[in-house]
PDB file of C-alpha atoms in Angstrom:
ATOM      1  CA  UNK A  64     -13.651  53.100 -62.767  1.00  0.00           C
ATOM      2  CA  UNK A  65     -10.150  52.920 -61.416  1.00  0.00           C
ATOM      3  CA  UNK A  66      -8.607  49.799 -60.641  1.00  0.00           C
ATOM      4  CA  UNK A  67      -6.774  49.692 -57.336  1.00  0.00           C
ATOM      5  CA  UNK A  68      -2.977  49.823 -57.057  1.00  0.00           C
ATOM      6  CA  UNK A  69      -1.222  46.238 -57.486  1.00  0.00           C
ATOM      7  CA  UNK A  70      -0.091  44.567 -54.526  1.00  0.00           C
ATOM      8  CA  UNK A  71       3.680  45.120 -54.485  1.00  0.00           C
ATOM      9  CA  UNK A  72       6.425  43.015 -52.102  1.00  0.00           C
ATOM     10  CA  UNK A  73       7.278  46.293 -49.931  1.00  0.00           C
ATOM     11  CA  UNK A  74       3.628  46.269 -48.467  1.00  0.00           C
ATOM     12  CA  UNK A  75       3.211  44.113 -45.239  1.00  0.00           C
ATOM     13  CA  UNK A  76       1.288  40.912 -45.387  1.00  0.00           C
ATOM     14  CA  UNK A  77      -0.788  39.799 -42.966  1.00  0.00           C
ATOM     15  CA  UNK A  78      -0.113  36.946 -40.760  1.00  0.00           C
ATOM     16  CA  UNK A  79      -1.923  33.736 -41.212  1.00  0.00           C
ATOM     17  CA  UNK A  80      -4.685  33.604 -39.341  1.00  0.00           C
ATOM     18  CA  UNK A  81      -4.558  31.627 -35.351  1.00  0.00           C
ATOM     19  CA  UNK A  82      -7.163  29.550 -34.899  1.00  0.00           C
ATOM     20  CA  UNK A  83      -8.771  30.161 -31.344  1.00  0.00           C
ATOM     21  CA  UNK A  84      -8.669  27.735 -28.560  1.00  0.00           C
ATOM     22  CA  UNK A  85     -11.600  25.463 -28.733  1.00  0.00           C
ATOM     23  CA  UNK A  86     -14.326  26.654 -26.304  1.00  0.00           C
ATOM     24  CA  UNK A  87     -14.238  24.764 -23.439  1.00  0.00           C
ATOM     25  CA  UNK A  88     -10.466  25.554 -22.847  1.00  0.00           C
ATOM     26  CA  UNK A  89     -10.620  28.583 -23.385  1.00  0.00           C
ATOM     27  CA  UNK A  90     -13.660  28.852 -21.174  1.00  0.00           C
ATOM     28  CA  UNK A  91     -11.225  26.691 -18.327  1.00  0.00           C
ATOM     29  CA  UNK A  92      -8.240  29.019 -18.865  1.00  0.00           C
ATOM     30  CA  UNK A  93     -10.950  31.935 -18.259  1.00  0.00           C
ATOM     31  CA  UNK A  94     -11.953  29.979 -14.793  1.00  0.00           C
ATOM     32  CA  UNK A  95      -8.956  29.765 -13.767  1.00  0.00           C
ATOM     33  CA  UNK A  96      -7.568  33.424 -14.698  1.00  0.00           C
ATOM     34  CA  UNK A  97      -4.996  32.043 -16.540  1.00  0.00           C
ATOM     35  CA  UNK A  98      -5.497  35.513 -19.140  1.00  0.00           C
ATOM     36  CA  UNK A  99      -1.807  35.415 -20.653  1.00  0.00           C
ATOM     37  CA  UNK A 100      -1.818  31.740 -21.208  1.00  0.00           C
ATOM     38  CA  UNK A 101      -5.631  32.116 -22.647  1.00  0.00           C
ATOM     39  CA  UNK A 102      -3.742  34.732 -25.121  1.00  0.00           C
ATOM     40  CA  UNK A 103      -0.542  33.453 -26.083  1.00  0.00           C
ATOM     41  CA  UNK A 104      -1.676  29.709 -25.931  1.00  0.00           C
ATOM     42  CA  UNK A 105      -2.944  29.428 -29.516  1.00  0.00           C
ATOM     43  CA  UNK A 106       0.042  30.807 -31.298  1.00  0.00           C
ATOM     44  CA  UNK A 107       2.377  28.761 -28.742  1.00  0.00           C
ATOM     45  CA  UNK A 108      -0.027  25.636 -29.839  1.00  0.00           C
ATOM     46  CA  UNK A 109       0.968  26.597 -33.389  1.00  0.00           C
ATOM     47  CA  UNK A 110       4.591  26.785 -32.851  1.00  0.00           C
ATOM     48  CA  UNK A 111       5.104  24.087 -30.862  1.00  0.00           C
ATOM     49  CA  UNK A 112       3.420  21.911 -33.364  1.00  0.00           C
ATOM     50  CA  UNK A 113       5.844  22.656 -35.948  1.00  0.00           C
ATOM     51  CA  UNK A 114       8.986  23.232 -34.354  1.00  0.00           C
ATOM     52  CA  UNK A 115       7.894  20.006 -32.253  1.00  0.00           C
ATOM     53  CA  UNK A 116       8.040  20.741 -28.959  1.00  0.00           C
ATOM     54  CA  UNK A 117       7.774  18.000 -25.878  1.00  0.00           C
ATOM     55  CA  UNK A 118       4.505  18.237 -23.767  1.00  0.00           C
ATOM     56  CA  UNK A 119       7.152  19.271 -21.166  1.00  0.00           C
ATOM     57  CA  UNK A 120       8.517  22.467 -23.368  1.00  0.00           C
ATOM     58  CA  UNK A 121       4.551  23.684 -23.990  1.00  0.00           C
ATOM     59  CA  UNK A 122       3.641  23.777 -20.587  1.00  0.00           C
ATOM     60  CA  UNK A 123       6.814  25.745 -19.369  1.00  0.00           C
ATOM     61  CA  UNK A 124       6.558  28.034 -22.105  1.00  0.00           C
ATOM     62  CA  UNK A 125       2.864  28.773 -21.220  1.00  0.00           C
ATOM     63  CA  UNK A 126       3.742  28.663 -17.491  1.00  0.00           C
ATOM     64  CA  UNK A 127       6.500  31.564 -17.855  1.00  0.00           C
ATOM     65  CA  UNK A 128       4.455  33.637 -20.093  1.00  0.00           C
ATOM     66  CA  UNK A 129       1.645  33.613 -17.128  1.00  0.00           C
ATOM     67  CA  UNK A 130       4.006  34.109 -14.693  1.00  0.00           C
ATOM     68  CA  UNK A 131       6.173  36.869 -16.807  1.00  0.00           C
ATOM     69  CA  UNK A 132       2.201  38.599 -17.134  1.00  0.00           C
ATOM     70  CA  UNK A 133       1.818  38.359 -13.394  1.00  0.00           C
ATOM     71  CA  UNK A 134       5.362  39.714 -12.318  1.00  0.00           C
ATOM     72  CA  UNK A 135       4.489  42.692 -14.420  1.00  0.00           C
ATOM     73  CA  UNK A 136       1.107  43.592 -13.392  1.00  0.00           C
ATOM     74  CA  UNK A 137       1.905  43.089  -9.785  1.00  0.00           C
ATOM     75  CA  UNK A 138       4.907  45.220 -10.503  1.00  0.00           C
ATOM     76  CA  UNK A 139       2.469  48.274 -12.087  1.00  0.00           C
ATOM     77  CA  UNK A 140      -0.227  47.627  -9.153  1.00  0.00           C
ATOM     78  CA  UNK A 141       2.669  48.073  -6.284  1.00  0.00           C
ATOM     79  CA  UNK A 142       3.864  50.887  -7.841  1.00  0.00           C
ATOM     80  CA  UNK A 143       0.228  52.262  -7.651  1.00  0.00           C
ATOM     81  CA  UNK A 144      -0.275  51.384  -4.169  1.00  0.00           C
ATOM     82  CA  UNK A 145       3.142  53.016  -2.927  1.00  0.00           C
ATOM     83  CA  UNK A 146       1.298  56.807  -4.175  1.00  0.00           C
ATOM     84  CA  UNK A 147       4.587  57.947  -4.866  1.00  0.00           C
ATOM     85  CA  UNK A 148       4.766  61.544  -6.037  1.00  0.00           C
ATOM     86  CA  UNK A 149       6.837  61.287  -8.589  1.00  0.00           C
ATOM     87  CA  UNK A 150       8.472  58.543 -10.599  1.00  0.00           C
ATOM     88  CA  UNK A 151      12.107  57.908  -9.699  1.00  0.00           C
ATOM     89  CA  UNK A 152      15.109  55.615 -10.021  1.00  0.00           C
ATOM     90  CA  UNK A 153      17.853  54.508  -8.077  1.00  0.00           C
ATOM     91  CA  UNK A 154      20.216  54.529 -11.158  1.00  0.00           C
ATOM     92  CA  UNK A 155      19.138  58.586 -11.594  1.00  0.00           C
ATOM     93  CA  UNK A 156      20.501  59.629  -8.817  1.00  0.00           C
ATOM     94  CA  UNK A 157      23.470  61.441  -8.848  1.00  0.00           C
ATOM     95  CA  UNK A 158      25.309  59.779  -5.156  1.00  0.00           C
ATOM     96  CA  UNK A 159      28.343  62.366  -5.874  1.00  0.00           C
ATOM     97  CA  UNK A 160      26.117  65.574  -5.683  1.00  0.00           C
ATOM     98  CA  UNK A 161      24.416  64.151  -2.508  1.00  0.00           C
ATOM     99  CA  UNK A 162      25.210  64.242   1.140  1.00  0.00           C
ATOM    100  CA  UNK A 163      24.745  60.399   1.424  1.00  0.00           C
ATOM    101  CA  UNK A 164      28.055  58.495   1.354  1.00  0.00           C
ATOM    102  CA  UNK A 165      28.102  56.132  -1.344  1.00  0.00           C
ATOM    103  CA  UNK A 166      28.539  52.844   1.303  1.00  0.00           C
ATOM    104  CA  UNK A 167      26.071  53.904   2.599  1.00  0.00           C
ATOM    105  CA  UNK A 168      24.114  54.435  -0.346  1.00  0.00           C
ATOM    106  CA  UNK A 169      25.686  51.278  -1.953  1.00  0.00           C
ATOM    107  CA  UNK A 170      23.974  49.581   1.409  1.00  0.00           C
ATOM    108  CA  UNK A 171      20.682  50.722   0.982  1.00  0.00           C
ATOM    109  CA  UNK A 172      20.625  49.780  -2.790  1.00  0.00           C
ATOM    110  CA  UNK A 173      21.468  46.574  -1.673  1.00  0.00           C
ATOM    111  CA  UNK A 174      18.010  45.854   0.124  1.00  0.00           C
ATOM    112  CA  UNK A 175      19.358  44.158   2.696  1.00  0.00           C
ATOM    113  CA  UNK A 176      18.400  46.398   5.170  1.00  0.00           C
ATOM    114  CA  UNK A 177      14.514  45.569   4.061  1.00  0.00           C
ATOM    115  CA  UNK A 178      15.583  41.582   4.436  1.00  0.00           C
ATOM    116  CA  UNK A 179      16.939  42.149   8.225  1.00  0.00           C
ATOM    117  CA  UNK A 180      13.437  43.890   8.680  1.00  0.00           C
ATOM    118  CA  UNK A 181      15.163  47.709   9.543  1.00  0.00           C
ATOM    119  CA  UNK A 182      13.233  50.448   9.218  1.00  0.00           C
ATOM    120  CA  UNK A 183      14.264  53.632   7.010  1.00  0.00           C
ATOM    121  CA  UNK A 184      13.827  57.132   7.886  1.00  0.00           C
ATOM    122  CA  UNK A 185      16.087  59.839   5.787  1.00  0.00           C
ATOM    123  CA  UNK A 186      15.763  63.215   7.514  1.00  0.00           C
ATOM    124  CA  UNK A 187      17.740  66.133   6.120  1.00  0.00           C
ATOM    125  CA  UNK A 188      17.214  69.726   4.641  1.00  0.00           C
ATOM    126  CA  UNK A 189      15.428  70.188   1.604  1.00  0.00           C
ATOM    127  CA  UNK A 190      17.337  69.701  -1.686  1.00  0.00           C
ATOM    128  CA  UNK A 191      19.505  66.884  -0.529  1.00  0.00           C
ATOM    129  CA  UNK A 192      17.703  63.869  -2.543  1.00  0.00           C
ATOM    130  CA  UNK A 193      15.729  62.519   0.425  1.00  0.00           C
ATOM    131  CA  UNK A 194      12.920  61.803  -1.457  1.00  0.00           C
ATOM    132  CA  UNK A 195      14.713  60.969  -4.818  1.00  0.00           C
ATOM    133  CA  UNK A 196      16.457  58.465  -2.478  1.00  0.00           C
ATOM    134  CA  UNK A 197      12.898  56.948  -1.162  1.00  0.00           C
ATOM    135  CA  UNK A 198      11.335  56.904  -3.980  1.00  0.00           C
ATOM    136  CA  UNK A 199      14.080  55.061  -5.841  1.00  0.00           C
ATOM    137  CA  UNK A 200      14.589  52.561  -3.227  1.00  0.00           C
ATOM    138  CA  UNK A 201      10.724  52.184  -3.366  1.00  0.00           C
ATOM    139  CA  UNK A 202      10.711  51.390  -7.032  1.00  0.00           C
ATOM    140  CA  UNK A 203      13.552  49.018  -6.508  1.00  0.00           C
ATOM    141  CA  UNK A 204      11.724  46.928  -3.498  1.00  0.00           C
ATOM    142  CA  UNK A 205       9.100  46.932  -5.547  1.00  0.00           C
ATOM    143  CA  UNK A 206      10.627  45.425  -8.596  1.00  0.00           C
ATOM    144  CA  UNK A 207      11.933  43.017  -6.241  1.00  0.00           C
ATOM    145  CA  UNK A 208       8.750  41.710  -4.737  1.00  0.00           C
ATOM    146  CA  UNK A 209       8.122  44.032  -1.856  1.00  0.00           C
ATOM    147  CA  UNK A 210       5.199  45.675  -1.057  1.00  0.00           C
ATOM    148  CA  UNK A 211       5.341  50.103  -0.434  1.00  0.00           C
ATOM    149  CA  UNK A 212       4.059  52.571   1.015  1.00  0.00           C
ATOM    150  CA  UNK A 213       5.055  56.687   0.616  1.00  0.00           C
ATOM    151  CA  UNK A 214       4.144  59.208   3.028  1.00  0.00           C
ATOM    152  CA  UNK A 215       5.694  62.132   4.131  1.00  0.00           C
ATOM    153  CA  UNK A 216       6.017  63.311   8.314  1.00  0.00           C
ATOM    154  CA  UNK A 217       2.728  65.324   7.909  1.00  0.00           C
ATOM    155  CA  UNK A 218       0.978  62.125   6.283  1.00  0.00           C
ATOM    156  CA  UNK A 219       2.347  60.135   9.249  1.00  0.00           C
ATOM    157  CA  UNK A 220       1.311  62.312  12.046  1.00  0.00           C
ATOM    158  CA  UNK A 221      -2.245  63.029  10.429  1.00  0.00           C
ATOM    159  CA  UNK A 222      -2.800  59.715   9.968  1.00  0.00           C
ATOM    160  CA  UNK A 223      -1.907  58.368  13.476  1.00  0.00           C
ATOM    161  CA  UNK A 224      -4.172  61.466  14.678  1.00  0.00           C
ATOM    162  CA  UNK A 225      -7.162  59.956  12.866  1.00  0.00           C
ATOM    163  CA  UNK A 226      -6.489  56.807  14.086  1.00  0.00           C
ATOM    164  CA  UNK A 227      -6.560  57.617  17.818  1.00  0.00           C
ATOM    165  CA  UNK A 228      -9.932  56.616  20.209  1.00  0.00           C
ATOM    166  CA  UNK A 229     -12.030  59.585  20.418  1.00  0.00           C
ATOM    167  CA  UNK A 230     -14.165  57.799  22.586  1.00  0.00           C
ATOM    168  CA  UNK A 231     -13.396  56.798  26.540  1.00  0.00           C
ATOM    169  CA  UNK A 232     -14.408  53.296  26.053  1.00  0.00           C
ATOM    170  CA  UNK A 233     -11.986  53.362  22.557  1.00  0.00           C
ATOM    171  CA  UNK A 234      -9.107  54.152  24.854  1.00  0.00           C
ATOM    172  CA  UNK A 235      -9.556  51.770  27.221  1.00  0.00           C
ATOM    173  CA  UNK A 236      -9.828  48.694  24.771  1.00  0.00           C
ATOM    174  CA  UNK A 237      -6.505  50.053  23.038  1.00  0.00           C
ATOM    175  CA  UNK A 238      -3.722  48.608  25.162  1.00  0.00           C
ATOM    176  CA  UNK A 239      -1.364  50.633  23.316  1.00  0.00           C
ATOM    177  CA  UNK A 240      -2.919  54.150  23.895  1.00  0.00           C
ATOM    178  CA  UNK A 241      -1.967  56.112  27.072  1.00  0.00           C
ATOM    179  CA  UNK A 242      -3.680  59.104  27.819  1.00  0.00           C
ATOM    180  CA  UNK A 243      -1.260  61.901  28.566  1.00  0.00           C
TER     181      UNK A 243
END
């Protein structure tokens, strides 16, 4: 019978065990969808109880951790929802080796353009980073709160196409359709 091989101090030890939440929090934080706070809250229990923590420091530590959790899951849904082909960043694109002058490029990185509620539409011919350019402004409204949408012309115009009354009575409900 071989014995197994003694413990030595390079091998990792395990962390002492977290107790969970008692059940009825836990079963409150669930209720509420409070899911980061229901995870982190036991160890953040722990350390606030020996590093000891005001009531005040708990709650904003739980707080931020929910709030960091919701940031980035909103983040990863939005970029979802936008459907953008391919992933890109402002900060990959090369503004010397494009067409776009970099005020102006230094002006659309800025967002403000989204904040005076312009609209945006880069028209050019192919290889000159129009859609690098879209997609990394995208990602960056995005990260800052702001909801996205990518779709090229042909998208557009098929989409509008579906969307117009087939139907005589359609057309005449829809103030904003004129028949040509």
């Amino acid at each position: 019978m071989t014995k197994p091989p003694p413990v030595t101090a390079t091998e990792p030890v395990a962390p002492p065990s977290v107790p969970p939440l008692a059940a009825d929090l836990d079963a409150g934080l669930r209720r509420l969808k409070l899911a980061a706070v229901r995870r982190t809250a036991p160890e953040v229990l722990i350390t606030a109880r020996t590093q000891r923590w005001t009531p005040e420091e708990v709650l904003r530590t739980l707080i931020e951790t929910e709030l960091a959790a919701r940031d980035a899951s909103n983040v990863v849904n939005r970029l979802k929802a936008a459907a953008f082909p391919v992933p890109k960043t402002l900060e990959s694109f090369d503004v010397a080796a494009s067409s776009i002058q970099p005020k102006v490029f230094d002006y659309l990185s800025s967002l403000e353009w989204i904040r005076t509620r312009q609209n945006l539409a880069i028209i050019g011919p192919a290889g000159t980073g129009k859609s690098h350019t879209l997609i990394g402004l995208g990602t960056a409204a995005i990260h800052a709160g702001h909801k996205v949408r990518y779709f090229t012309a042909a998208d557009l115009i098929e989409t509008l196409y579906r969307g117009r009354p087939t139907t005589p009575s359609a057309r005449s409900s829809n103030p904003y359709y004129e028949s040509t």
